Amino acid sequence: MPRLGYVVKMFPRLSETFILSELLELERRGFTLTVYSLKRAATGPRHPDVAHLKARVVELPERPVAWLLYGGAAALALLVRHPRRVGSLLRYVATRRTHQAWKRFFQAAVMVRDLEPDPPRHLHAHFASAPSRVAMFAAHLAGVPFSFTAHAKDIFHADTDLDLLRAKMRAARFVVTVSDFNRAHLEGVLGGERTRVRRLYNGVDLERFSPGARAAPAPHDGPVVLAIGRLVEKKGFADLLDAWPAVVARVPAARLVLVGEGPERDALVARAQRLGITDTVRWAGALPQDAVRELFASATLFALPCRIARDGNRDGLPTVLLEALASGVPCVTTTVTGNPEIVRDGIEGRLVAPGDPDALAAALVELLLDPATRARMAVAARASAVERFDLRRNVATLSSWFDDAPRAECA
């Protein structure tokens, strides 16, 4: 069976279902995987599908004492066997003159010591930040190709090291990103240089998320607007709460169900209290995927009012929008990054400008009061998911790239 090594920030992680889905589909296609996690998995709810993953998960040393001790021993052993590879990478890391560069070097050395007995065909990382750096270093040390998928914070954050990002893109066998918007941005970072940046949308399991699971609400129930995401600034949930009084003024029976946890929870709950909407808002907390599917089944609309955070962070291609489309739920979202590539205004839902609660409220009210338009959008949403966001088709494309693309030398 072909072997792949995956490098991620943390595994498993409740908010990164797209990685778990990709791994499971690769295993279904016959790949043998090892997942290298830069951080220890957090406690809390996990998706049940984690139990179905056969991949071995290796947590790389995170604390300084650990990565110095284990990484140093691994690097010395590699130096004996591969002096040229290790020496050239050491010279590169030394020029960076940062604590983080040394940390990623030693983590890569531990990773290579683990994979050397049976090296993978290819290394792939999710996120253009620390995981891609470790993958780049490990690929150089092991003499195998690597690639990475760029998402959002890893390329848009104000603190992004553009020189380092360029080095990773030039070294990678190919670079994947999740929207045409992102692809244009990354090609701009390279200043027009020829590059191997490829757009591949995240996929959704069309069998698990489907309109067939939709449940008609009971006659006494009001319409439900569902919102899912980490409670952080870029999701725009403050804008959704600000819009909600105008929604319930026009549709008094409407209820908002907000799924997720995060650092802004207390501030958002306090905001709802100040707005006098606590009786119409349900805080569902973080939920595994099975529970999310049940909520999609009874949702009237899905809302995700993404915005650009003050530090430049933003969403790339929100997986929950894909799940909503596959479930046949019309969406109201904003024009941030790749969102217009998922939801076309007037077809699968409505698009509004980010940071505009009045426009958001108007779009929600419009669709809540128009069941015929919602029904048409629901059909279009499912058709779009089938055509563009099929997990199996998209992962098949990714797996073909693992086999076909030419290799580039590590920086």
Short mmCIF file of C-alpha atoms in Angstrom, two decimals:
data_model
loop_
_atom_site.label_atom_id
_atom_site.label_comp_id
_atom_site.label_asym_id
_atom_site.label_seq_id
_atom_site.Cartn_x
_atom_site.Cartn_y
_atom_site.Cartn_z
CA MET A 1 0.00 0.00 0.00
CA PRO A 2 1.30 3.53 -0.71
CA ARG A 3 2.44 5.30 2.43
CA LEU A 4 1.90 8.95 3.30
CA GLY A 5 3.02 11.04 6.24
CA TYR A 6 0.73 13.90 7.34
CA VAL A 7 1.89 16.81 9.49
CA VAL A 8 -0.76 18.81 11.37
CA LYS A 9 -0.85 21.30 14.24
CA MET A 10 -3.00 19.15 16.50
CA PHE A 11 -4.78 15.87 15.99
CA PRO A 12 -7.57 15.21 16.50
CA ARG A 13 -9.18 18.66 16.64
CA LEU A 14 -12.93 19.18 16.74
CA SER A 15 -12.84 22.29 14.55
CA GLU A 16 -10.84 20.63 11.77
CA THR A 17 -13.22 18.02 10.42
CA PHE A 18 -11.87 18.59 6.91
CA ILE A 19 -8.55 16.99 7.90
CA LEU A 20 -10.20 13.96 9.48
CA SER A 21 -12.49 13.49 6.47
CA GLU A 22 -9.53 13.71 4.10
CA LEU A 23 -7.54 11.14 6.07
CA LEU A 24 -10.43 8.69 6.23
CA GLU A 25 -11.03 8.98 2.49
CA LEU A 26 -7.34 8.44 1.73
CA GLU A 27 -7.44 5.27 3.85
CA ARG A 28 -10.55 4.14 1.99
CA ARG A 29 -8.55 4.59 -1.22
CA GLY A 30 -5.82 2.26 0.10
CA PHE A 31 -3.21 4.62 1.55
CA THR A 32 -1.37 3.78 4.77
CA LEU A 33 -1.02 6.92 6.85
CA THR A 34 1.02 8.21 9.76
CA VAL A 35 -0.12 11.48 11.31
CA TYR A 36 2.47 13.67 13.02
CA SER A 37 0.93 16.16 15.44
CA LEU A 38 2.90 19.18 16.64
CA LYS A 39 0.73 19.55 19.72
CA ARG A 40 -0.95 17.18 22.14
CA ALA A 41 -4.65 16.77 21.40
CA ALA A 42 -6.94 18.87 23.55
CA THR A 43 -9.40 17.30 25.95
CA GLY A 44 -13.10 17.58 25.22
CA PRO A 45 -15.57 16.12 22.71
CA ARG A 46 -14.22 14.29 19.69
CA HIS A 47 -15.83 13.23 16.47
CA PRO A 48 -16.84 9.55 16.63
CA ASP A 49 -15.14 9.01 13.25
CA VAL A 50 -11.73 9.43 14.91
CA ALA A 51 -12.19 5.86 16.14
CA HIS A 52 -12.46 4.68 12.53
CA LEU A 53 -9.07 6.07 11.51
CA LYS A 54 -6.40 3.38 11.23
CA ALA A 55 -3.49 5.81 10.98
CA ARG A 56 -0.83 5.82 13.65
CA VAL A 57 -0.72 9.23 15.38
CA VAL A 58 2.68 10.42 16.62
CA GLU A 59 2.85 13.47 18.89
CA LEU A 60 6.12 15.29 18.29
CA PRO A 61 7.88 16.84 21.33
CA GLU A 62 6.49 20.29 22.07
CA ARG A 63 8.20 21.47 25.27
CA PRO A 64 11.76 22.86 24.87
CA VAL A 65 13.39 20.24 27.09
CA ALA A 66 11.72 17.45 25.15
CA TRP A 67 12.47 18.66 21.64
CA LEU A 68 16.04 19.51 22.57
CA LEU A 69 16.61 16.12 24.20
CA TYR A 70 14.86 13.83 21.74
CA GLY A 71 15.43 16.03 18.72
CA GLY A 72 19.10 16.45 19.48
CA ALA A 73 19.62 12.69 19.75
CA ALA A 74 17.70 12.11 16.53
CA ALA A 75 19.65 14.82 14.70
CA LEU A 76 22.99 13.33 15.76
CA ALA A 77 21.95 9.89 14.53
CA LEU A 78 20.84 11.40 11.22
CA LEU A 79 24.09 13.35 10.92
CA VAL A 80 26.06 10.09 10.98
CA ARG A 81 23.93 8.54 8.23
CA HIS A 82 23.20 11.62 6.11
CA PRO A 83 25.88 14.24 6.83
CA ARG A 84 25.26 16.26 3.66
CA ARG A 85 21.50 16.55 4.16
CA VAL A 86 21.76 17.38 7.85
CA GLY A 87 24.65 19.78 7.34
CA SER A 88 22.90 21.80 4.63
CA LEU A 89 19.71 22.07 6.70
CA LEU A 90 21.65 23.08 9.81
CA ARG A 91 23.27 25.91 7.85
CA TYR A 92 19.83 27.05 6.63
CA VAL A 93 18.29 26.92 10.12
CA ALA A 94 21.23 28.84 11.57
CA THR A 95 20.61 31.70 9.13
CA ARG A 96 17.04 32.06 10.42
CA ARG A 97 18.31 32.89 13.94
CA THR A 98 15.01 32.11 15.64
CA HIS A 99 13.89 29.83 18.43
CA GLN A 100 11.04 28.55 16.24
CA ALA A 101 13.36 27.47 13.42
CA TRP A 102 15.38 25.30 15.81
CA LYS A 103 12.24 23.88 17.38
CA ARG A 104 10.89 22.83 13.99
CA PHE A 105 14.26 21.38 13.00
CA PHE A 106 14.40 19.17 16.07
CA GLN A 107 10.75 18.13 15.67
CA ALA A 108 11.53 17.19 12.07
CA ALA A 109 14.51 15.13 13.22
CA VAL A 110 12.29 13.17 15.64
CA MET A 111 9.77 12.69 12.86
CA VAL A 112 12.39 11.37 10.42
CA ARG A 113 13.78 8.99 13.03
CA ASP A 114 10.26 7.60 13.36
CA LEU A 115 9.57 7.23 9.64
CA GLU A 116 12.99 6.06 8.42
CA PRO A 117 12.43 2.31 8.92
CA ASP A 118 9.62 2.47 6.34
CA PRO A 119 9.74 5.87 4.60
CA PRO A 120 6.54 7.22 3.10
CA ARG A 121 6.20 8.05 -0.56
CA HIS A 122 5.29 11.63 0.25
CA LEU A 123 4.81 14.06 3.15
CA HIS A 124 1.86 16.43 3.24
CA ALA A 125 1.10 19.17 5.76
CA HIS A 126 -2.08 21.05 6.56
CA PHE A 127 -1.48 24.78 7.05
CA ALA A 128 1.30 26.92 5.64
CA SER A 129 2.56 27.73 9.13
CA ALA A 130 4.49 25.43 11.49
CA PRO A 131 3.27 22.11 9.99
CA SER A 132 4.57 22.97 6.52
CA ARG A 133 7.91 24.04 7.99
CA VAL A 134 8.32 20.74 9.81
CA ALA A 135 7.28 18.87 6.66
CA MET A 136 9.81 20.85 4.59
CA PHE A 137 12.62 20.07 7.02
CA ALA A 138 11.63 16.41 7.37
CA ALA A 139 11.35 15.98 3.61
CA HIS A 140 14.87 17.34 3.19
CA LEU A 141 16.28 15.07 5.90
CA ALA A 142 14.47 11.97 4.65
CA GLY A 143 14.98 12.61 0.94
CA VAL A 144 11.27 12.45 0.10
CA PRO A 145 8.98 15.06 -1.52
CA PHE A 146 6.49 17.17 0.39
CA SER A 147 3.49 19.40 -0.22
CA PHE A 148 1.12 21.42 1.92
CA THR A 149 -2.40 22.81 1.98
CA ALA A 150 -2.77 26.52 2.78
CA HIS A 151 -6.01 27.63 4.39
CA ALA A 152 -6.57 31.09 5.91
CA LYS A 153 -4.89 32.30 9.11
CA ASP A 154 -1.68 30.63 7.94
CA ILE A 155 -1.44 32.98 4.93
CA PHE A 156 -3.52 36.06 5.83
CA HIS A 157 -2.52 36.79 9.43
CA ALA A 158 -0.66 40.05 9.94
CA ASP A 159 2.27 38.16 11.48
CA THR A 160 2.77 35.83 8.50
CA ASP A 161 6.45 35.67 7.50
CA LEU A 162 6.17 36.16 3.74
CA ASP A 163 9.82 35.33 3.06
CA LEU A 164 9.41 32.01 4.85
CA LEU A 165 6.13 31.35 3.04
CA ARG A 166 7.89 31.93 -0.30
CA ALA A 167 10.65 29.52 0.69
CA LYS A 168 8.12 26.81 1.52
CA MET A 169 6.23 27.29 -1.74
CA ARG A 170 9.42 27.13 -3.79
CA ALA A 171 10.56 23.99 -1.97
CA ALA A 172 7.26 22.12 -2.12
CA ARG A 173 6.49 19.53 -4.75
CA PHE A 174 3.18 21.38 -5.07
CA VAL A 175 1.00 23.67 -2.95
CA VAL A 176 -2.73 23.18 -2.46
CA THR A 177 -5.12 25.88 -1.36
CA VAL A 178 -8.85 25.84 -0.82
CA SER A 179 -10.18 28.66 -3.01
CA ASP A 180 -9.39 30.66 -6.13
CA PHE A 181 -9.19 33.73 -3.87
CA ASN A 182 -6.40 32.07 -1.86
CA ARG A 183 -4.63 30.91 -5.00
CA ALA A 184 -4.50 34.45 -6.38
CA HIS A 185 -3.17 35.69 -3.04
CA LEU A 186 -0.41 33.07 -2.90
CA GLU A 187 0.65 33.71 -6.47
CA GLY A 188 0.80 37.39 -5.58
CA VAL A 189 3.08 36.58 -2.64
CA LEU A 190 5.45 34.96 -5.12
CA GLY A 191 5.37 38.11 -7.25
CA GLY A 192 4.34 36.41 -10.46
CA GLU A 193 6.93 33.64 -10.31
CA ARG A 194 5.93 30.34 -11.85
CA THR A 195 4.50 28.22 -9.08
CA ARG A 196 2.72 24.97 -8.43
CA VAL A 197 -0.19 26.42 -6.45
CA ARG A 198 -3.35 24.42 -7.12
CA ARG A 199 -6.88 25.09 -6.00
CA LEU A 200 -8.73 22.15 -4.51
CA TYR A 201 -11.93 22.72 -2.58
CA ASN A 202 -12.46 20.92 0.69
CA GLY A 203 -14.95 18.12 0.28
CA VAL A 204 -17.94 16.89 2.23
CA ASP A 205 -19.30 13.36 2.60
CA LEU A 206 -22.43 13.56 0.47
CA GLU A 207 -23.89 10.41 2.02
CA ARG A 208 -23.62 11.64 5.58
CA PHE A 209 -24.77 15.17 4.80
CA SER A 210 -27.83 14.99 2.62
CA PRO A 211 -31.33 16.46 2.30
CA GLY A 212 -32.71 12.97 2.95
CA ALA A 213 -31.91 13.50 6.61
CA ARG A 214 -33.91 16.74 6.75
CA ALA A 215 -36.76 16.77 9.22
CA ALA A 216 -39.79 18.99 8.83
CA PRO A 217 -40.36 21.04 11.98
CA ALA A 218 -43.47 20.37 14.04
CA PRO A 219 -46.38 22.74 13.31
CA HIS A 220 -45.85 24.64 16.55
CA ASP A 221 -42.13 25.11 15.95
CA GLY A 222 -40.75 28.34 14.56
CA PRO A 223 -38.01 28.69 11.93
CA VAL A 224 -34.47 27.88 13.05
CA VAL A 225 -31.40 29.78 11.94
CA LEU A 226 -28.34 27.64 12.59
CA ALA A 227 -24.81 29.05 13.02
CA ILE A 228 -21.71 26.91 13.61
CA GLY A 229 -18.10 27.86 14.27
CA ARG A 230 -15.48 28.70 16.84
CA LEU A 231 -16.47 31.71 18.89
CA VAL A 232 -13.77 33.99 17.53
CA GLU A 233 -13.83 37.38 15.86
CA LYS A 234 -13.46 36.20 12.26
CA LYS A 235 -16.70 34.20 12.39
CA GLY A 236 -18.73 37.40 12.77
CA PHE A 237 -21.10 36.09 15.42
CA ALA A 238 -21.19 39.53 17.08
CA ASP A 239 -22.69 40.84 13.83
CA LEU A 240 -25.22 38.01 13.84
CA LEU A 241 -26.33 38.86 17.37
CA ASP A 242 -26.56 42.55 16.44
CA ALA A 243 -28.76 41.59 13.49
CA TRP A 244 -31.00 39.28 15.48
CA PRO A 245 -33.33 41.85 17.15
CA ALA A 246 -34.39 43.05 13.69
CA VAL A 247 -34.99 39.43 12.63
CA VAL A 248 -37.24 38.52 15.55
CA ALA A 249 -39.08 41.83 15.17
CA ARG A 250 -40.23 40.62 11.73
CA VAL A 251 -40.29 36.87 12.47
CA PRO A 252 -41.12 36.58 16.20
CA ALA A 253 -41.08 32.78 16.22
CA ALA A 254 -37.52 32.57 14.82
CA ARG A 255 -34.84 30.95 16.96
CA LEU A 256 -31.07 31.13 16.63
CA VAL A 257 -28.98 28.05 17.47
CA LEU A 258 -25.28 28.81 17.84
CA VAL A 259 -22.89 25.84 17.92
CA GLY A 260 -19.29 26.25 19.05
CA GLU A 261 -16.94 27.30 21.81
CA GLY A 262 -14.14 29.82 21.91
CA PRO A 263 -12.56 32.78 23.66
CA GLU A 264 -15.40 35.16 22.76
CA ARG A 265 -18.17 33.11 24.36
CA ASP A 266 -18.59 35.23 27.49
CA ALA A 267 -18.55 38.46 25.50
CA LEU A 268 -21.10 37.11 23.03
CA VAL A 269 -23.43 35.88 25.79
CA ALA A 270 -23.20 39.30 27.46
CA ARG A 271 -23.94 40.94 24.12
CA ALA A 272 -27.08 38.83 23.69
CA GLN A 273 -28.20 39.85 27.17
CA ARG A 274 -27.69 43.55 26.42
CA LEU A 275 -29.67 43.17 23.19
CA GLY A 276 -32.54 41.46 25.04
CA ILE A 277 -32.52 38.37 22.80
CA THR A 278 -31.51 35.64 25.25
CA ASP A 279 -34.92 33.94 25.02
CA THR A 280 -34.47 33.44 21.27
CA VAL A 281 -30.83 32.27 21.25
CA ARG A 282 -29.63 28.77 22.17
CA TRP A 283 -25.94 28.24 22.96
CA ALA A 284 -25.30 24.62 22.00
CA GLY A 285 -21.57 24.52 22.74
CA ALA A 286 -19.08 22.40 20.82
CA LEU A 287 -20.67 19.34 19.24
CA PRO A 288 -19.41 16.28 17.34
CA GLN A 289 -20.35 15.82 13.71
CA ASP A 290 -23.27 13.45 14.33
CA ALA A 291 -25.00 16.06 16.48
CA VAL A 292 -24.29 18.75 13.89
CA ARG A 293 -25.96 16.65 11.19
CA GLU A 294 -29.08 16.42 13.35
CA LEU A 295 -29.18 20.20 13.68
CA PHE A 296 -28.84 20.65 9.91
CA ALA A 297 -31.81 18.30 9.53
CA SER A 298 -34.16 20.74 11.25
CA ALA A 299 -32.55 24.07 10.24
CA THR A 300 -34.48 26.56 8.14
CA LEU A 301 -31.40 28.61 7.22
CA PHE A 302 -27.69 28.51 7.91
CA ALA A 303 -25.88 31.74 8.80
CA LEU A 304 -22.12 32.37 8.83
CA PRO A 305 -21.36 36.12 8.77
CA CYS A 306 -17.57 35.86 8.38
CA ARG A 307 -15.47 38.99 8.63
CA ILE A 308 -11.78 39.93 8.55
CA ALA A 309 -10.41 40.11 12.09
CA ARG A 310 -8.28 42.99 13.28
CA ASP A 311 -5.13 40.87 12.97
CA GLY A 312 -5.95 39.96 9.36
CA ASN A 313 -7.24 36.51 10.22
CA ARG A 314 -10.21 35.27 8.18
CA ASP A 315 -11.86 32.09 7.00
CA GLY A 316 -10.62 30.39 3.84
CA LEU A 317 -13.37 27.99 2.82
CA PRO A 318 -15.61 27.18 5.81
CA THR A 319 -16.42 23.48 5.90
CA VAL A 320 -19.74 24.17 7.63
CA LEU A 321 -20.96 26.03 4.55
CA LEU A 322 -20.22 22.94 2.45
CA GLU A 323 -22.07 20.77 4.96
CA ALA A 324 -25.05 23.12 4.86
CA LEU A 325 -25.18 22.98 1.05
CA ALA A 326 -24.93 19.19 1.05
CA SER A 327 -27.77 19.07 3.60
CA GLY A 328 -29.94 21.25 1.39
CA VAL A 329 -29.97 24.23 3.76
CA PRO A 330 -29.93 27.70 2.15
CA CYS A 331 -27.11 29.89 3.47
CA VAL A 332 -26.64 33.53 4.36
CA THR A 333 -22.97 34.47 4.49
CA THR A 334 -20.57 37.26 3.57
CA THR A 335 -18.25 38.06 0.68
CA VAL A 336 -15.08 37.25 2.64
CA THR A 337 -12.35 35.24 0.82
CA GLY A 338 -13.72 32.01 -0.68
CA ASN A 339 -17.32 32.31 0.54
CA PRO A 340 -18.67 33.61 -2.81
CA GLU A 341 -17.17 30.50 -4.43
CA ILE A 342 -19.42 28.37 -2.20
CA VAL A 343 -22.60 30.41 -1.98
CA ARG A 344 -23.71 32.31 -5.07
CA ASP A 345 -26.00 35.20 -4.26
CA GLY A 346 -29.58 34.34 -5.14
CA ILE A 347 -28.78 30.72 -6.03
CA GLU A 348 -27.72 28.76 -2.93
CA GLY A 349 -28.45 31.62 -0.55
CA ARG A 350 -27.64 35.26 -0.01
CA LEU A 351 -24.34 37.14 0.21
CA VAL A 352 -23.93 40.36 2.19
CA ALA A 353 -20.98 42.59 2.98
CA PRO A 354 -19.02 41.66 6.12
CA GLY A 355 -19.60 43.74 9.23
CA ASP A 356 -23.08 44.91 8.17
CA PRO A 357 -25.71 43.66 10.66
CA ASP A 358 -28.51 45.56 8.91
CA ALA A 359 -27.85 43.85 5.57
CA LEU A 360 -27.48 40.53 7.35
CA ALA A 361 -30.83 40.96 9.11
CA ALA A 362 -32.54 41.94 5.85
CA ALA A 363 -31.23 38.84 4.05
CA LEU A 364 -32.30 36.53 6.89
CA VAL A 365 -35.79 38.06 7.07
CA GLU A 366 -36.19 37.92 3.30
CA LEU A 367 -35.57 34.17 3.19
CA LEU A 368 -37.42 33.35 6.41
CA LEU A 369 -40.54 34.94 4.92
CA ASP A 370 -40.18 33.29 1.48
CA PRO A 371 -40.55 29.49 1.65
CA ALA A 372 -40.71 29.15 -2.13
CA THR A 373 -37.32 30.79 -2.60
CA ARG A 374 -35.87 28.70 0.22
CA ALA A 375 -37.12 25.54 -1.46
CA ARG A 376 -35.51 26.53 -4.76
CA MET A 377 -32.24 27.40 -3.03
CA ALA A 378 -32.25 24.10 -1.12
CA VAL A 379 -32.32 22.16 -4.40
CA ALA A 380 -29.56 24.34 -5.87
CA ALA A 381 -27.47 23.96 -2.72
CA ARG A 382 -27.47 20.19 -2.91
CA ALA A 383 -26.74 20.20 -6.63
CA SER A 384 -23.78 22.52 -6.08
CA ALA A 385 -22.38 20.30 -3.34
CA VAL A 386 -22.62 17.26 -5.60
CA GLU A 387 -20.97 19.04 -8.50
CA ARG A 388 -18.13 20.85 -6.71
CA PHE A 389 -17.63 19.64 -3.14
CA ASP A 390 -17.78 15.84 -3.29
CA LEU A 391 -15.21 14.56 -0.78
CA ARG A 392 -14.45 11.40 -2.72
CA ARG A 393 -13.90 13.18 -6.02
CA ASN A 394 -11.76 15.92 -4.49
CA VAL A 395 -9.57 13.54 -2.47
CA ALA A 396 -9.12 11.42 -5.60
CA THR A 397 -7.67 14.51 -7.26
CA LEU A 398 -5.34 15.10 -4.32
CA SER A 399 -4.13 11.50 -4.31
CA SER A 400 -3.33 11.73 -8.04
CA TRP A 401 -1.14 14.75 -7.31
CA PHE A 402 0.79 12.76 -4.73
CA ASP A 403 1.73 10.39 -7.57
CA ASP A 404 2.15 12.66 -10.58
CA ALA A 405 3.75 15.99 -9.71
CA PRO A 406 7.50 16.54 -10.20
CA ARG A 407 9.66 17.10 -7.15
CA ALA A 408 11.35 20.39 -6.22
CA GLU A 409 14.50 20.74 -4.10
CA CYS A 410 14.21 21.88 -0.49
CA ALA A 411 15.33 25.42 0.29
#
